Amino acid sequence: NKNFSKEIILIDKIPHISLMRIQSDFNKKTIKDINNGLNNFNMENINIKIKGIGIFKKDIDKYVLFFIPDYDIAFQKIHNKIWDIFGNKLDLLQKEYYSPKSYSPHLTIPIKEPTKKNIMNILDYLLDSKTKFSLETKSIVFLNTSKKTKKTLIHVKKNLINL
């Protein structure tokens, strides 16, 4: 944000890569099913390599800017395991986009006002920056962001194993 005339990146948001989308509101049964499914889930942290930047138009003057992670074997393994455990047990949204068969991973850059002007300012900055880097995963998290409050709430968190 120090490189822009106003705060346009929401640095308090939880950076994440969505592996699946669940119904809008988490209920007690959903949380119980997730906790039960994660009881025997033990996977190692993985290193995710970011290999580029992407953008798509979401609405009239609303865009999504994102980093593109490498969907390598380790990443695929965690994604497939999550779908093996929960794919038929939870009420999922947009299966056609998040299923391992058709998945296009992305790490959204949370932008306060994702207008074309703001997106282009951030993109211009990023194009002059190092955009190939690595991230280490820490956990599998089931979360949602309230449309009313814009706050992100973590419902279930399972730490991955450090090696």
Short mmCIF file of C-alpha atoms in Angstrom, two decimals:
data_model
loop_
_atom_site.label_atom_id
_atom_site.label_comp_id
_atom_site.label_asym_id
_atom_site.label_seq_id
_atom_site.Cartn_x
_atom_site.Cartn_y
_atom_site.Cartn_z
CA ASN A 1 0.00 0.00 0.00
CA LYS A 2 2.96 2.37 0.52
CA ASN A 3 3.44 2.42 -3.26
CA PHE A 4 -0.06 3.75 -3.94
CA SER A 5 -1.76 7.09 -3.18
CA LYS A 6 -4.42 5.31 -1.12
CA GLU A 7 -4.92 1.96 0.57
CA ILE A 8 -6.13 -0.40 -2.15
CA ILE A 9 -4.79 -3.79 -1.04
CA LEU A 10 -6.57 -5.44 1.89
CA ILE A 11 -3.59 -6.69 3.84
CA ASP A 12 -5.74 -8.07 6.69
CA LYS A 13 -7.36 -10.70 4.47
CA ILE A 14 -6.23 -14.31 4.78
CA PRO A 15 -4.21 -15.28 1.70
CA HIS A 16 -5.48 -18.63 0.51
CA ILE A 17 -5.86 -20.94 -2.44
CA SER A 18 -9.35 -22.42 -2.64
CA LEU A 19 -9.43 -26.18 -3.23
CA MET A 20 -13.22 -26.41 -3.16
CA ARG A 21 -16.23 -24.20 -2.43
CA ILE A 22 -18.83 -25.14 0.14
CA GLN A 23 -22.32 -23.70 0.62
CA SER A 24 -22.45 -20.07 1.69
CA ASP A 25 -23.26 -20.64 5.36
CA PHE A 26 -21.43 -23.23 7.41
CA ASN A 27 -23.83 -25.06 9.70
CA LYS A 28 -23.08 -27.33 12.67
CA LYS A 29 -23.44 -30.50 10.57
CA THR A 30 -20.99 -29.21 7.95
CA ILE A 31 -18.42 -28.29 10.61
CA LYS A 32 -18.83 -31.71 12.28
CA ASP A 33 -18.42 -33.50 8.92
CA ILE A 34 -15.27 -31.48 8.18
CA ASN A 35 -13.75 -32.19 11.59
CA ASN A 36 -14.53 -35.91 11.23
CA GLY A 37 -12.98 -35.99 7.76
CA LEU A 38 -9.83 -34.24 8.94
CA ASN A 39 -9.29 -36.57 11.93
CA ASN A 40 -7.12 -38.92 9.85
CA PHE A 41 -5.78 -36.27 7.49
CA ASN A 42 -2.02 -36.00 7.90
CA MET A 43 -0.08 -34.33 5.13
CA GLU A 44 3.20 -32.47 4.98
CA ASN A 45 3.60 -28.77 4.31
CA ILE A 46 4.28 -28.15 0.66
CA ASN A 47 6.17 -25.43 -1.12
CA ILE A 48 3.97 -23.72 -3.70
CA LYS A 49 5.76 -21.89 -6.49
CA ILE A 50 4.07 -18.80 -7.89
CA LYS A 51 4.69 -18.64 -11.62
CA GLY A 52 2.69 -15.65 -12.85
CA ILE A 53 -0.16 -13.17 -12.55
CA GLY A 54 -3.70 -13.43 -13.91
CA ILE A 55 -6.76 -11.22 -14.17
CA PHE A 56 -10.42 -11.66 -15.02
CA LYS A 57 -13.47 -9.43 -15.17
CA LYS A 58 -16.09 -10.21 -12.52
CA ASP A 59 -18.65 -7.44 -13.06
CA ILE A 60 -19.10 -4.11 -14.88
CA ASP A 61 -16.11 -2.37 -13.24
CA LYS A 62 -14.98 -5.14 -10.92
CA TYR A 63 -11.96 -7.31 -11.60
CA VAL A 64 -10.03 -10.09 -9.86
CA LEU A 65 -6.24 -10.02 -9.85
CA PHE A 66 -4.44 -13.18 -8.77
CA PHE A 67 -1.14 -15.02 -8.58
CA ILE A 68 -0.92 -18.29 -10.51
CA PRO A 69 0.57 -21.16 -8.49
CA ASP A 70 2.29 -24.14 -10.09
CA TYR A 71 -0.10 -27.10 -9.84
CA ASP A 72 2.69 -29.62 -9.28
CA ILE A 73 2.50 -33.22 -7.96
CA ALA A 74 2.61 -32.23 -4.25
CA PHE A 75 -0.15 -29.63 -4.74
CA GLN A 76 -2.25 -32.13 -6.73
CA LYS A 77 -1.83 -34.72 -3.97
CA ILE A 78 -3.33 -32.44 -1.30
CA HIS A 79 -6.09 -31.28 -3.63
CA ASN A 80 -7.04 -34.84 -4.59
CA LYS A 81 -7.00 -35.97 -0.97
CA ILE A 82 -9.34 -33.15 0.09
CA TRP A 83 -11.73 -34.09 -2.73
CA ASP A 84 -11.50 -37.81 -1.88
CA ILE A 85 -12.49 -37.04 1.71
CA PHE A 86 -15.14 -34.37 1.14
CA GLY A 87 -16.22 -34.40 -2.52
CA ASN A 88 -19.33 -36.50 -1.87
CA LYS A 89 -19.93 -35.53 1.78
CA LEU A 90 -20.35 -31.75 1.65
CA ASP A 91 -22.79 -29.46 -0.14
CA LEU A 92 -20.39 -28.03 -2.72
CA LEU A 93 -20.65 -25.05 -5.03
CA GLN A 94 -19.06 -24.74 -8.46
CA LYS A 95 -17.75 -28.32 -8.59
CA GLU A 96 -16.99 -27.81 -12.27
CA TYR A 97 -14.38 -25.15 -11.40
CA TYR A 98 -12.77 -26.67 -8.30
CA SER A 99 -12.78 -30.41 -9.04
CA PRO A 100 -9.29 -31.89 -9.61
CA LYS A 101 -10.46 -32.73 -13.16
CA SER A 102 -10.91 -29.08 -14.15
CA TYR A 103 -9.10 -27.05 -11.49
CA SER A 104 -7.33 -23.79 -12.25
CA PRO A 105 -5.57 -22.75 -9.01
CA HIS A 106 -5.24 -19.10 -8.10
CA LEU A 107 -4.23 -16.97 -5.12
CA THR A 108 -6.45 -13.89 -5.17
CA ILE A 109 -4.84 -10.56 -4.35
CA PRO A 110 -7.45 -8.91 -2.07
CA ILE A 111 -8.19 -5.45 -3.42
CA LYS A 112 -10.35 -2.92 -1.59
CA GLU A 113 -11.90 -1.40 -4.70
CA PRO A 114 -11.15 -3.76 -7.62
CA THR A 115 -11.89 -1.21 -10.34
CA LYS A 116 -10.04 -1.31 -13.64
CA LYS A 117 -7.97 1.74 -12.59
CA ASN A 118 -6.87 0.18 -9.28
CA ILE A 119 -6.18 -3.21 -10.89
CA MET A 120 -4.03 -1.56 -13.56
CA ASN A 121 -2.08 0.41 -10.90
CA ILE A 122 -1.34 -2.78 -8.98
CA LEU A 123 -0.57 -4.74 -12.15
CA ASP A 124 1.81 -2.00 -13.29
CA TYR A 125 3.61 -2.23 -9.94
CA LEU A 126 3.71 -6.04 -10.00
CA LEU A 127 5.10 -6.16 -13.53
CA ASP A 128 8.15 -4.27 -12.26
CA SER A 129 8.48 -6.61 -9.24
CA LYS A 130 9.64 -10.15 -8.70
CA THR A 131 6.49 -12.18 -9.29
CA LYS A 132 8.07 -15.63 -9.23
CA PHE A 133 8.38 -16.73 -5.64
CA SER A 134 7.52 -19.62 -3.33
CA LEU A 135 5.10 -19.97 -0.43
CA GLU A 136 5.05 -22.66 2.22
CA THR A 137 1.66 -24.00 3.19
CA LYS A 138 0.86 -24.13 6.89
CA SER A 139 -2.64 -25.53 7.10
CA ILE A 140 -5.84 -26.67 5.47
CA VAL A 141 -8.57 -24.20 6.43
CA PHE A 142 -12.30 -24.14 5.86
CA LEU A 143 -13.40 -20.50 5.85
CA ASN A 144 -15.91 -18.13 4.40
CA THR A 145 -16.19 -14.39 3.94
CA SER A 146 -19.43 -12.69 4.92
CA LYS A 147 -20.99 -10.75 2.07
CA LYS A 148 -22.50 -8.33 4.63
CA THR A 149 -19.48 -7.61 6.84
CA LYS A 150 -16.67 -8.60 4.42
CA LYS A 151 -15.00 -10.35 7.40
CA THR A 152 -13.34 -13.73 6.91
CA LEU A 153 -14.23 -16.40 9.44
CA ILE A 154 -12.23 -19.59 9.91
CA HIS A 155 -14.54 -22.50 10.78
CA VAL A 156 -12.04 -25.38 10.82
CA LYS A 157 -8.23 -25.42 10.67
CA LYS A 158 -5.90 -28.41 10.41
CA ASN A 159 -2.16 -27.74 10.54
CA LEU A 160 0.02 -29.57 8.07
CA ILE A 161 3.06 -31.48 9.28
CA ASN A 162 6.45 -29.70 9.29
CA LEU A 163 9.32 -31.80 7.99
#
